[in-house]
Amino acid sequence: MSPVNRPREPDALPRDGDEVPAAVAEILRFMRERPGDKRPIAELSLEAARARTRDLWHGFWNEHPPAVAVVRDARVKTGGRAVNVRVYDPQSGGDRPVFYFAGGGFVVGDLDTHDGIARRLALFSGRPVISVEYRRAPEHPYPAPLEDCVGTVDSIVAGAVDVGIDARVFSIAGDSAGANLALATAVRLRDRGGPMPRSLALMFGCFDPGMNGGSLERLGSGQYLLTARDMRWYWQQYLGLAASSPPPDVALLNANLSGLPATFVAATGLDPLRDDSVALAARLKAHRVPHLFRHWRGMIHGCVGMGRMLNQGDHYLAETAIWLADTLQLPLDDDVNRMAQ
């Protein structure tokens, strides 16, 4: 059994008693005092919400990004439309990529807001990263963003689109809303009998549109940036007409997860979405999916993009990247799930 993919119980289950590290406290103070409109995202216009996110993430957290050997934009034809992708190749001519789906509540994230995370994921893993700019809600609610993710993976892996990367063997990663899309993409690929990723990495994801996790109530009043009200608004934008009865490939805690590849699940201890990841780890165990659950103590939602002020954020992103690289380094004729049994 490969040590990378050995199933593990959730270790050190998160508790509300997580202490706030000094660096995290400084970020929370910085965010409270940073100039700008502090209204909840639900009270902003769509344009203002996206502009504020872009100013913070592309303008501050991603300022002076690390250099990657090759960074290029491309367009992938799928489903009768073109999806923008950005390829980060630390080796120039690399293979076995990680497809990356950005967070941002399905609404405010894009290639630029999460450029820093994608760059570091490529550098830490040593593998190419293909960041996918799926259509965003509310203009394009479910299932449009998910269809873009599935179609883009399908097209690139099948070689229908040349992005300069051999993608026959690949993994998928995502954070927050992107983690939901990453898991849902794997479910759809499995159901269609399509090419399956070697592994999944899901960082502080949202998997329960019913918002039943107790951490939302206990940690979601605004003291740790993301709020329960924010999440309710994000879910409404993404689900649109499906809000009254979210399908299993959105409400993934209710989905059939059997047959999925080895999965890395990370929960941040001071995150209102923390219990979504705890519950997902339990569901993966019930479906006998090889997985590794990590509790990143004292960390907040989005921490892996905050390396400018939070060294631990880079540490945890590197941990995720190295785990992905280990699963991708297995020989082509090995099946990661068979090895993990």
PDB file of C-alpha atoms in Angstrom, residues 19-243:
ATOM      1  CA  GLU A  19      -6.097  29.246  19.196  1.00  0.00           C
ATOM      2  CA  VAL A  20      -5.547  32.170  16.849  1.00  0.00           C
ATOM      3  CA  PRO A  21      -1.860  32.330  15.869  1.00  0.00           C
ATOM      4  CA  ALA A  22      -0.274  35.775  15.994  1.00  0.00           C
ATOM      5  CA  ALA A  23       0.119  35.926  12.208  1.00  0.00           C
ATOM      6  CA  VAL A  24      -3.563  35.080  11.695  1.00  0.00           C
ATOM      7  CA  ALA A  25      -4.583  37.680  14.264  1.00  0.00           C
ATOM      8  CA  GLU A  26      -2.532  40.248  12.341  1.00  0.00           C
ATOM      9  CA  ILE A  27      -4.322  39.339   9.100  1.00  0.00           C
ATOM     10  CA  LEU A  28      -7.709  39.690  10.781  1.00  0.00           C
ATOM     11  CA  ARG A  29      -6.696  43.097  12.125  1.00  0.00           C
ATOM     12  CA  PHE A  30      -5.358  44.137   8.727  1.00  0.00           C
ATOM     13  CA  MET A  31      -8.610  43.151   7.048  1.00  0.00           C
ATOM     14  CA  ARG A  32     -10.700  45.083   9.580  1.00  0.00           C
ATOM     15  CA  GLU A  33      -8.600  48.216   9.122  1.00  0.00           C
ATOM     16  CA  ARG A  34      -7.981  48.016   5.374  1.00  0.00           C
ATOM     17  CA  PRO A  35      -9.667  50.911   3.544  1.00  0.00           C
ATOM     18  CA  GLY A  36     -12.669  50.117   1.423  1.00  0.00           C
ATOM     19  CA  ASP A  37     -16.319  49.146   1.512  1.00  0.00           C
ATOM     20  CA  LYS A  38     -16.861  46.749   4.415  1.00  0.00           C
ATOM     21  CA  ARG A  39     -20.477  45.910   3.641  1.00  0.00           C
ATOM     22  CA  PRO A  40     -21.436  42.210   3.384  1.00  0.00           C
ATOM     23  CA  ILE A  41     -21.040  40.865  -0.116  1.00  0.00           C
ATOM     24  CA  ALA A  42     -24.796  40.335  -0.398  1.00  0.00           C
ATOM     25  CA  GLU A  43     -25.270  44.118  -0.119  1.00  0.00           C
ATOM     26  CA  LEU A  44     -22.861  44.930  -2.951  1.00  0.00           C
ATOM     27  CA  SER A  45     -23.565  45.047  -6.644  1.00  0.00           C
ATOM     28  CA  LEU A  46     -22.080  42.140  -8.569  1.00  0.00           C
ATOM     29  CA  GLU A  47     -19.530  44.471 -10.165  1.00  0.00           C
ATOM     30  CA  ALA A  48     -18.519  45.899  -6.784  1.00  0.00           C
ATOM     31  CA  ALA A  49     -18.200  42.443  -5.238  1.00  0.00           C
ATOM     32  CA  ARG A  50     -15.895  41.269  -7.999  1.00  0.00           C
ATOM     33  CA  ALA A  51     -13.885  44.490  -7.971  1.00  0.00           C
ATOM     34  CA  ARG A  52     -13.347  44.239  -4.218  1.00  0.00           C
ATOM     35  CA  THR A  53     -12.220  40.625  -4.502  1.00  0.00           C
ATOM     36  CA  ARG A  54      -9.896  41.429  -7.363  1.00  0.00           C
ATOM     37  CA  ASP A  55      -8.400  44.391  -5.503  1.00  0.00           C
ATOM     38  CA  LEU A  56      -7.697  42.271  -2.427  1.00  0.00           C
ATOM     39  CA  TRP A  57      -6.511  39.062  -4.042  1.00  0.00           C
ATOM     40  CA  HIS A  58      -4.943  40.139  -7.317  1.00  0.00           C
ATOM     41  CA  GLY A  59      -3.879  43.525  -6.012  1.00  0.00           C
ATOM     42  CA  PHE A  60      -2.600  42.618  -2.546  1.00  0.00           C
ATOM     43  CA  TRP A  61      -2.198  38.897  -1.849  1.00  0.00           C
ATOM     44  CA  ASN A  62      -0.829  38.201  -5.352  1.00  0.00           C
ATOM     45  CA  GLU A  63       1.456  41.222  -5.552  1.00  0.00           C
ATOM     46  CA  HIS A  64       4.983  40.242  -6.682  1.00  0.00           C
ATOM     47  CA  PRO A  65       4.093  36.618  -7.503  1.00  0.00           C
ATOM     48  CA  PRO A  66       6.847  33.999  -7.750  1.00  0.00           C
ATOM     49  CA  ALA A  67       8.227  33.329 -11.206  1.00  0.00           C
ATOM     50  CA  VAL A  68       7.296  30.109 -13.001  1.00  0.00           C
ATOM     51  CA  ALA A  69       9.318  28.942 -16.007  1.00  0.00           C
ATOM     52  CA  VAL A  70       6.351  29.002 -18.395  1.00  0.00           C
ATOM     53  CA  VAL A  71       3.031  30.778 -17.895  1.00  0.00           C
ATOM     54  CA  ARG A  72       0.693  30.909 -20.866  1.00  0.00           C
ATOM     55  CA  ASP A  73      -2.985  31.470 -21.498  1.00  0.00           C
ATOM     56  CA  ALA A  74      -5.023  29.269 -23.801  1.00  0.00           C
ATOM     57  CA  ARG A  75      -8.619  28.711 -24.841  1.00  0.00           C
ATOM     58  CA  VAL A  76     -10.261  25.305 -24.742  1.00  0.00           C
ATOM     59  CA  LYS A  77     -13.270  24.547 -26.937  1.00  0.00           C
ATOM     60  CA  THR A  78     -15.870  22.507 -25.090  1.00  0.00           C
ATOM     61  CA  GLY A  79     -19.624  22.336 -25.210  1.00  0.00           C
ATOM     62  CA  GLY A  80     -19.809  24.810 -28.059  1.00  0.00           C
ATOM     63  CA  ARG A  81     -17.941  27.541 -26.216  1.00  0.00           C
ATOM     64  CA  ALA A  82     -14.378  28.483 -25.286  1.00  0.00           C
ATOM     65  CA  VAL A  83     -13.060  28.243 -21.721  1.00  0.00           C
ATOM     66  CA  ASN A  84     -10.000  30.261 -20.708  1.00  0.00           C
ATOM     67  CA  VAL A  85      -7.216  28.356 -18.988  1.00  0.00           C
ATOM     68  CA  ARG A  86      -3.808  29.392 -17.714  1.00  0.00           C
ATOM     69  CA  VAL A  87      -0.961  26.887 -17.767  1.00  0.00           C
ATOM     70  CA  TYR A  88       1.847  27.127 -15.199  1.00  0.00           C
ATOM     71  CA  ASP A  89       4.696  24.807 -16.137  1.00  0.00           C
ATOM     72  CA  PRO A  90       7.697  24.883 -13.774  1.00  0.00           C
ATOM     73  CA  GLN A  91       9.731  22.533 -15.999  1.00  0.00           C
ATOM     74  CA  SER A  92       8.786  23.700 -19.526  1.00  0.00           C
ATOM     75  CA  GLY A  93       7.430  20.653 -21.287  1.00  0.00           C
ATOM     76  CA  GLY A  94       6.201  18.938 -18.146  1.00  0.00           C
ATOM     77  CA  ASP A  95       3.494  16.320 -17.947  1.00  0.00           C
ATOM     78  CA  ARG A  96       1.031  14.849 -15.416  1.00  0.00           C
ATOM     79  CA  PRO A  97      -0.673  18.139 -14.593  1.00  0.00           C
ATOM     80  CA  VAL A  98      -2.919  19.255 -11.788  1.00  0.00           C
ATOM     81  CA  PHE A  99      -6.159  20.853 -12.964  1.00  0.00           C
ATOM     82  CA  TYR A 100      -6.997  23.640 -10.532  1.00  0.00           C
ATOM     83  CA  PHE A 101     -10.401  25.200  -9.912  1.00  0.00           C
ATOM     84  CA  ALA A 102     -10.333  28.509  -8.047  1.00  0.00           C
ATOM     85  CA  GLY A 103     -12.533  29.448  -5.141  1.00  0.00           C
ATOM     86  CA  GLY A 104     -14.548  32.635  -4.851  1.00  0.00           C
ATOM     87  CA  GLY A 105     -18.027  31.389  -4.050  1.00  0.00           C
ATOM     88  CA  PHE A 106     -18.676  30.429  -7.694  1.00  0.00           C
ATOM     89  CA  VAL A 107     -19.061  34.194  -8.256  1.00  0.00           C
ATOM     90  CA  VAL A 108     -15.982  36.363  -7.662  1.00  0.00           C
ATOM     91  CA  GLY A 109     -12.899  34.219  -8.373  1.00  0.00           C
ATOM     92  CA  ASP A 110     -11.007  34.074 -11.668  1.00  0.00           C
ATOM     93  CA  LEU A 111      -7.601  33.297 -13.156  1.00  0.00           C
ATOM     94  CA  ASP A 112      -6.084  36.473 -11.728  1.00  0.00           C
ATOM     95  CA  THR A 113      -7.506  36.386  -8.203  1.00  0.00           C
ATOM     96  CA  HIS A 114      -6.020  32.912  -7.685  1.00  0.00           C
ATOM     97  CA  ASP A 115      -2.892  33.356  -9.783  1.00  0.00           C
ATOM     98  CA  GLY A 116      -0.655  33.271  -6.712  1.00  0.00           C
ATOM     99  CA  ILE A 117      -2.078  29.983  -5.448  1.00  0.00           C
ATOM    100  CA  ALA A 118      -1.754  28.366  -8.878  1.00  0.00           C
ATOM    101  CA  ARG A 119       1.854  29.517  -9.229  1.00  0.00           C
ATOM    102  CA  ARG A 120       2.846  28.160  -5.837  1.00  0.00           C
ATOM    103  CA  LEU A 121       0.977  24.918  -6.418  1.00  0.00           C
ATOM    104  CA  ALA A 122       3.048  24.397  -9.572  1.00  0.00           C
ATOM    105  CA  LEU A 123       6.333  25.330  -7.906  1.00  0.00           C
ATOM    106  CA  PHE A 124       5.737  23.273  -4.757  1.00  0.00           C
ATOM    107  CA  SER A 125       4.572  20.193  -6.679  1.00  0.00           C
ATOM    108  CA  GLY A 126       6.974  20.439  -9.603  1.00  0.00           C
ATOM    109  CA  ARG A 127       4.027  19.565 -11.865  1.00  0.00           C
ATOM    110  CA  PRO A 128       2.239  21.735 -14.420  1.00  0.00           C
ATOM    111  CA  VAL A 129      -0.931  23.373 -13.139  1.00  0.00           C
ATOM    112  CA  ILE A 130      -3.831  24.137 -15.468  1.00  0.00           C
ATOM    113  CA  SER A 131      -6.079  26.753 -13.896  1.00  0.00           C
ATOM    114  CA  VAL A 132      -9.587  26.710 -15.378  1.00  0.00           C
ATOM    115  CA  GLU A 133     -11.690  29.870 -15.624  1.00  0.00           C
ATOM    116  CA  TYR A 134     -15.169  28.362 -15.506  1.00  0.00           C
ATOM    117  CA  ARG A 135     -18.213  30.529 -16.109  1.00  0.00           C
ATOM    118  CA  ARG A 136     -19.400  32.314 -12.989  1.00  0.00           C
ATOM    119  CA  ALA A 137     -22.752  32.637 -11.293  1.00  0.00           C
ATOM    120  CA  PRO A 138     -25.230  34.281 -11.188  1.00  0.00           C
ATOM    121  CA  GLU A 139     -25.030  34.956 -14.929  1.00  0.00           C
ATOM    122  CA  HIS A 140     -24.218  31.286 -15.403  1.00  0.00           C
ATOM    123  CA  PRO A 141     -25.643  29.255 -12.506  1.00  0.00           C
ATOM    124  CA  TYR A 142     -25.408  25.492 -12.008  1.00  0.00           C
ATOM    125  CA  PRO A 143     -24.692  23.425 -14.017  1.00  0.00           C
ATOM    126  CA  ALA A 144     -22.714  25.792 -16.300  1.00  0.00           C
ATOM    127  CA  PRO A 145     -19.575  26.166 -14.105  1.00  0.00           C
ATOM    128  CA  LEU A 146     -19.402  22.420 -13.511  1.00  0.00           C
ATOM    129  CA  GLU A 147     -19.925  21.644 -17.201  1.00  0.00           C
ATOM    130  CA  ASP A 148     -16.998  23.950 -18.036  1.00  0.00           C
ATOM    131  CA  CYS A 149     -14.761  22.122 -15.553  1.00  0.00           C
ATOM    132  CA  VAL A 150     -15.714  18.646 -16.771  1.00  0.00           C
ATOM    133  CA  GLY A 151     -15.540  19.611 -20.441  1.00  0.00           C
ATOM    134  CA  THR A 152     -12.160  21.305 -20.100  1.00  0.00           C
ATOM    135  CA  VAL A 153     -10.622  18.302 -18.344  1.00  0.00           C
ATOM    136  CA  ASP A 154     -12.135  15.968 -20.948  1.00  0.00           C
ATOM    137  CA  SER A 155     -10.843  17.996 -23.897  1.00  0.00           C
ATOM    138  CA  ILE A 156      -7.301  18.449 -22.605  1.00  0.00           C
ATOM    139  CA  VAL A 157      -6.862  14.881 -21.349  1.00  0.00           C
ATOM    140  CA  ALA A 158      -8.162  13.476 -24.638  1.00  0.00           C
ATOM    141  CA  GLY A 159      -5.685  15.628 -26.548  1.00  0.00           C
ATOM    142  CA  ALA A 160      -8.452  17.459 -28.396  1.00  0.00           C
ATOM    143  CA  VAL A 161      -6.806  20.729 -27.395  1.00  0.00           C
ATOM    144  CA  ASP A 162      -3.053  21.266 -27.335  1.00  0.00           C
ATOM    145  CA  VAL A 163      -1.977  23.248 -24.280  1.00  0.00           C
ATOM    146  CA  GLY A 164       1.609  21.980 -24.439  1.00  0.00           C
ATOM    147  CA  ILE A 165       1.110  19.446 -21.633  1.00  0.00           C
ATOM    148  CA  ASP A 166       0.795  15.649 -21.759  1.00  0.00           C
ATOM    149  CA  ALA A 167      -2.279  15.242 -19.544  1.00  0.00           C
ATOM    150  CA  ARG A 168      -3.020  11.534 -19.888  1.00  0.00           C
ATOM    151  CA  VAL A 169      -2.264  11.209 -16.181  1.00  0.00           C
ATOM    152  CA  PHE A 170      -3.632  14.040 -14.085  1.00  0.00           C
ATOM    153  CA  SER A 171      -5.004  15.141 -10.741  1.00  0.00           C
ATOM    154  CA  ILE A 172      -7.580  17.755  -9.773  1.00  0.00           C
ATOM    155  CA  ALA A 173      -7.397  20.318  -6.989  1.00  0.00           C
ATOM    156  CA  GLY A 174      -9.580  23.148  -5.757  1.00  0.00           C
ATOM    157  CA  ASP A 175     -10.170  25.427  -2.814  1.00  0.00           C
ATOM    158  CA  SER A 176     -13.497  26.531  -1.329  1.00  0.00           C
ATOM    159  CA  ALA A 177     -16.061  26.624  -4.174  1.00  0.00           C
ATOM    160  CA  GLY A 178     -13.347  25.194  -6.405  1.00  0.00           C
ATOM    161  CA  ALA A 179     -13.115  22.171  -4.114  1.00  0.00           C
ATOM    162  CA  ASN A 180     -16.827  21.567  -4.654  1.00  0.00           C
ATOM    163  CA  LEU A 181     -16.277  21.737  -8.428  1.00  0.00           C
ATOM    164  CA  ALA A 182     -13.212  19.483  -8.216  1.00  0.00           C
ATOM    165  CA  LEU A 183     -15.091  16.761  -6.355  1.00  0.00           C
ATOM    166  CA  ALA A 184     -18.174  17.122  -8.566  1.00  0.00           C
ATOM    167  CA  THR A 185     -15.986  16.875 -11.680  1.00  0.00           C
ATOM    168  CA  ALA A 186     -14.538  13.588 -10.453  1.00  0.00           C
ATOM    169  CA  VAL A 187     -18.049  12.276  -9.738  1.00  0.00           C
ATOM    170  CA  ARG A 188     -19.224  13.165 -13.251  1.00  0.00           C
ATOM    171  CA  LEU A 189     -16.127  11.679 -14.875  1.00  0.00           C
ATOM    172  CA  ARG A 190     -16.694   8.453 -12.939  1.00  0.00           C
ATOM    173  CA  ASP A 191     -20.378   8.311 -13.895  1.00  0.00           C
ATOM    174  CA  ARG A 192     -19.553   8.864 -17.573  1.00  0.00           C
ATOM    175  CA  GLY A 193     -16.778   6.299 -17.618  1.00  0.00           C
ATOM    176  CA  GLY A 194     -14.373   9.051 -18.605  1.00  0.00           C
ATOM    177  CA  PRO A 195     -10.690   9.432 -17.739  1.00  0.00           C
ATOM    178  CA  MET A 196     -10.279   9.539 -13.978  1.00  0.00           C
ATOM    179  CA  PRO A 197      -7.800  11.646 -12.021  1.00  0.00           C
ATOM    180  CA  ARG A 198      -5.101   9.926 -10.032  1.00  0.00           C
ATOM    181  CA  SER A 199      -6.031  11.993  -7.002  1.00  0.00           C
ATOM    182  CA  LEU A 200      -8.046  14.926  -5.674  1.00  0.00           C
ATOM    183  CA  ALA A 201      -6.985  17.708  -3.319  1.00  0.00           C
ATOM    184  CA  LEU A 202      -9.851  19.586  -1.670  1.00  0.00           C
ATOM    185  CA  MET A 203      -8.911  22.558   0.498  1.00  0.00           C
ATOM    186  CA  PHE A 204     -11.487  24.068   2.879  1.00  0.00           C
ATOM    187  CA  GLY A 205     -14.317  23.189   0.523  1.00  0.00           C
ATOM    188  CA  CYS A 206     -18.060  23.836   0.619  1.00  0.00           C
ATOM    189  CA  PHE A 207     -20.031  20.624   0.143  1.00  0.00           C
ATOM    190  CA  ASP A 208     -23.343  21.257   1.908  1.00  0.00           C
ATOM    191  CA  PRO A 209     -25.704  23.895   0.458  1.00  0.00           C
ATOM    192  CA  GLY A 210     -28.056  23.073   3.316  1.00  0.00           C
ATOM    193  CA  MET A 211     -25.450  24.684   5.583  1.00  0.00           C
ATOM    194  CA  ASN A 212     -26.011  22.176   8.356  1.00  0.00           C
ATOM    195  CA  GLY A 213     -22.496  22.248   9.805  1.00  0.00           C
ATOM    196  CA  GLY A 214     -22.352  23.660  13.312  1.00  0.00           C
ATOM    197  CA  SER A 215     -19.154  25.528  12.530  1.00  0.00           C
ATOM    198  CA  LEU A 216     -21.127  27.944  10.328  1.00  0.00           C
ATOM    199  CA  GLU A 217     -23.183  29.029  13.310  1.00  0.00           C
ATOM    200  CA  ARG A 218     -20.279  29.135  15.742  1.00  0.00           C
ATOM    201  CA  LEU A 219     -17.611  30.704  13.513  1.00  0.00           C
ATOM    202  CA  GLY A 220     -19.609  32.505  10.838  1.00  0.00           C
ATOM    203  CA  SER A 221     -20.563  35.813  12.424  1.00  0.00           C
ATOM    204  CA  GLY A 222     -17.679  37.669  10.785  1.00  0.00           C
ATOM    205  CA  GLN A 223     -14.854  37.292  13.272  1.00  0.00           C
ATOM    206  CA  TYR A 224     -12.962  35.065  10.799  1.00  0.00           C
ATOM    207  CA  LEU A 225     -13.758  36.953   7.563  1.00  0.00           C
ATOM    208  CA  LEU A 226     -16.093  34.515   5.813  1.00  0.00           C
ATOM    209  CA  THR A 227     -19.626  34.627   7.235  1.00  0.00           C
ATOM    210  CA  ALA A 228     -22.659  32.357   7.170  1.00  0.00           C
ATOM    211  CA  ARG A 229     -24.532  35.156   5.403  1.00  0.00           C
ATOM    212  CA  ASP A 230     -21.842  35.263   2.704  1.00  0.00           C
ATOM    213  CA  MET A 231     -22.181  31.528   2.136  1.00  0.00           C
ATOM    214  CA  ARG A 232     -25.959  31.689   1.938  1.00  0.00           C
ATOM    215  CA  TRP A 233     -25.633  34.353  -0.776  1.00  0.00           C
ATOM    216  CA  TYR A 234     -22.974  32.401  -2.682  1.00  0.00           C
ATOM    217  CA  TRP A 235     -25.097  29.260  -2.682  1.00  0.00           C
ATOM    218  CA  GLN A 236     -28.115  31.206  -3.929  1.00  0.00           C
ATOM    219  CA  GLN A 237     -26.109  32.654  -6.816  1.00  0.00           C
ATOM    220  CA  TYR A 238     -24.710  29.280  -7.848  1.00  0.00           C
ATOM    221  CA  LEU A 239     -27.846  27.176  -7.494  1.00  0.00           C
ATOM    222  CA  GLY A 240     -30.333  29.546  -9.103  1.00  0.00           C
ATOM    223  CA  LEU A 241     -33.504  27.612  -9.852  1.00  0.00           C
ATOM    224  CA  ALA A 242     -32.013  24.470  -8.280  1.00  0.00           C
ATOM    225  CA  ALA A 243     -31.834  26.108  -4.837  1.00  0.00           C
TER     226      ALA A 243
END
